């Protein structure tokens, strides 16, 4: 019996999750996993939306009974040697802007806007109203 089992071609199973590289940014996205897969839905935690960009390293989950529904779960975290996070800290980045929730501080980097106006313009209007 073992000799007959040895010659049988067993199906090769794909892993349930893989690291890939984004080839087409956005949502849905295209990802290279050896071959390119397109129309992958992008998932994130509740209330958080993101769009991967071309070149991002991402985690792809192959959902469904046969892995027929791949989806993007997130990007590989890249270390920031200039400004590393301490345990318990969080940084959100988008383009040239970032928000850092530190141990005892909140740091904003980039232009701050309130209802479409820059913070400078909002403060300027308040000062003009107070001086009028």
CSV table of N, CA, C and O in Angstrom, one decimal, residues 14 18 23 33 46 52 55-56 59 68 72 79 82 85 104 108-109 115 119-120 124 129:
chain,number,residue,atom,x,y,z
A,14,UNK,N,-1.7,26.2,-1.2
A,14,UNK,CA,-1.2,27.5,-1.1
A,14,UNK,C,-1.2,27.9,0.4
A,14,UNK,O,-2.1,27.5,1.1
A,18,UNK,N,0.2,35.5,2.7
A,18,UNK,CA,1.5,35.7,2.1
A,18,UNK,C,1.8,37.2,2.1
A,18,UNK,O,1.0,38.0,2.2
A,23,UNK,N,1.2,46.4,-6.7
A,23,UNK,CA,1.5,46.8,-8.1
A,23,UNK,C,0.6,47.9,-8.6
A,23,UNK,O,1.0,48.8,-9.3
A,33,UNK,N,2.2,38.3,-6.0
A,33,UNK,CA,2.4,37.2,-5.2
A,33,UNK,C,3.0,36.1,-6.0
A,33,UNK,O,2.6,35.0,-6.0
A,46,UNK,N,-11.9,49.0,12.3
A,46,UNK,CA,-13.1,49.8,12.2
A,46,UNK,C,-12.8,51.3,12.4
A,46,UNK,O,-12.1,51.8,13.2
A,52,UNK,N,-3.3,51.5,-0.1
A,52,UNK,CA,-1.9,51.2,-0.3
A,52,UNK,C,-1.4,51.9,-1.6
A,52,UNK,O,-2.2,52.2,-2.5
A,55,UNK,N,4.3,49.6,-4.6
A,55,UNK,CA,5.6,49.4,-3.9
A,55,UNK,C,5.5,49.0,-2.5
A,55,UNK,O,6.5,48.5,-1.9
A,56,UNK,N,4.3,49.2,-1.8
A,56,UNK,CA,4.2,48.8,-0.4
A,56,UNK,C,4.3,47.3,-0.2
A,56,UNK,O,3.8,46.6,-1.1
A,59,UNK,N,0.4,42.4,3.7
A,59,UNK,CA,0.0,41.1,4.1
A,59,UNK,C,-1.3,40.7,3.4
A,59,UNK,O,-2.3,41.5,3.5
A,68,UNK,N,-10.0,31.5,-2.5
A,68,UNK,CA,-10.4,32.2,-3.7
A,68,UNK,C,-10.7,33.7,-3.5
A,68,UNK,O,-11.0,34.4,-4.5
A,72,UNK,N,-6.3,42.4,1.3
A,72,UNK,CA,-5.1,43.1,1.9
A,72,UNK,C,-5.5,43.4,3.4
A,72,UNK,O,-6.6,44.0,3.6
A,79,UNK,N,10.7,50.5,10.3
A,79,UNK,CA,11.3,51.2,11.5
A,79,UNK,C,11.7,52.6,11.1
A,79,UNK,O,12.1,52.9,10.0
A,82,UNK,N,15.3,57.5,13.0
A,82,UNK,CA,15.5,58.9,13.5
A,82,UNK,C,14.5,59.2,14.7
A,82,UNK,O,14.9,59.9,15.5
A,85,UNK,N,9.5,54.7,17.8
A,85,UNK,CA,8.4,54.7,18.8
A,85,UNK,C,8.8,53.9,20.0
A,85,UNK,O,9.5,52.9,20.0
A,104,UNK,N,3.4,61.1,26.8
A,104,UNK,CA,2.7,62.3,27.5
A,104,UNK,C,2.5,63.4,26.5
A,104,UNK,O,2.3,64.6,26.9
A,108,UNK,N,1.8,66.7,16.0
A,108,UNK,CA,1.3,66.7,14.7
A,108,UNK,C,2.4,67.3,13.8
A,108,UNK,O,3.0,68.2,14.1
A,109,UNK,N,2.6,66.6,12.6
A,109,UNK,CA,3.5,67.1,11.6
A,109,UNK,C,2.8,67.3,10.3
A,109,UNK,O,2.0,66.4,9.9
A,115,UNK,N,-11.9,72.6,9.4
A,115,UNK,CA,-13.0,72.8,8.4
A,115,UNK,C,-12.5,73.5,7.1
A,115,UNK,O,-13.1,74.5,6.6
A,119,UNK,N,-4.8,76.4,10.3
A,119,UNK,CA,-4.9,76.9,11.7
A,119,UNK,C,-4.5,78.4,11.7
A,119,UNK,O,-5.1,79.2,12.5
A,120,UNK,N,-3.5,78.8,10.9
A,120,UNK,CA,-3.1,80.2,10.9
A,120,UNK,C,-4.2,81.1,10.5
A,120,UNK,O,-4.5,82.1,11.2
A,124,UNK,N,-6.0,83.9,12.9
A,124,UNK,CA,-6.0,85.2,12.4
A,124,UNK,C,-7.4,85.8,12.4
A,124,UNK,O,-7.6,87.0,12.9
A,129,UNK,N,-11.4,89.4,14.9
A,129,UNK,CA,-12.7,89.6,15.6
A,129,UNK,C,-12.5,90.2,17.0
A,129,UNK,O,-13.3,91.1,17.4
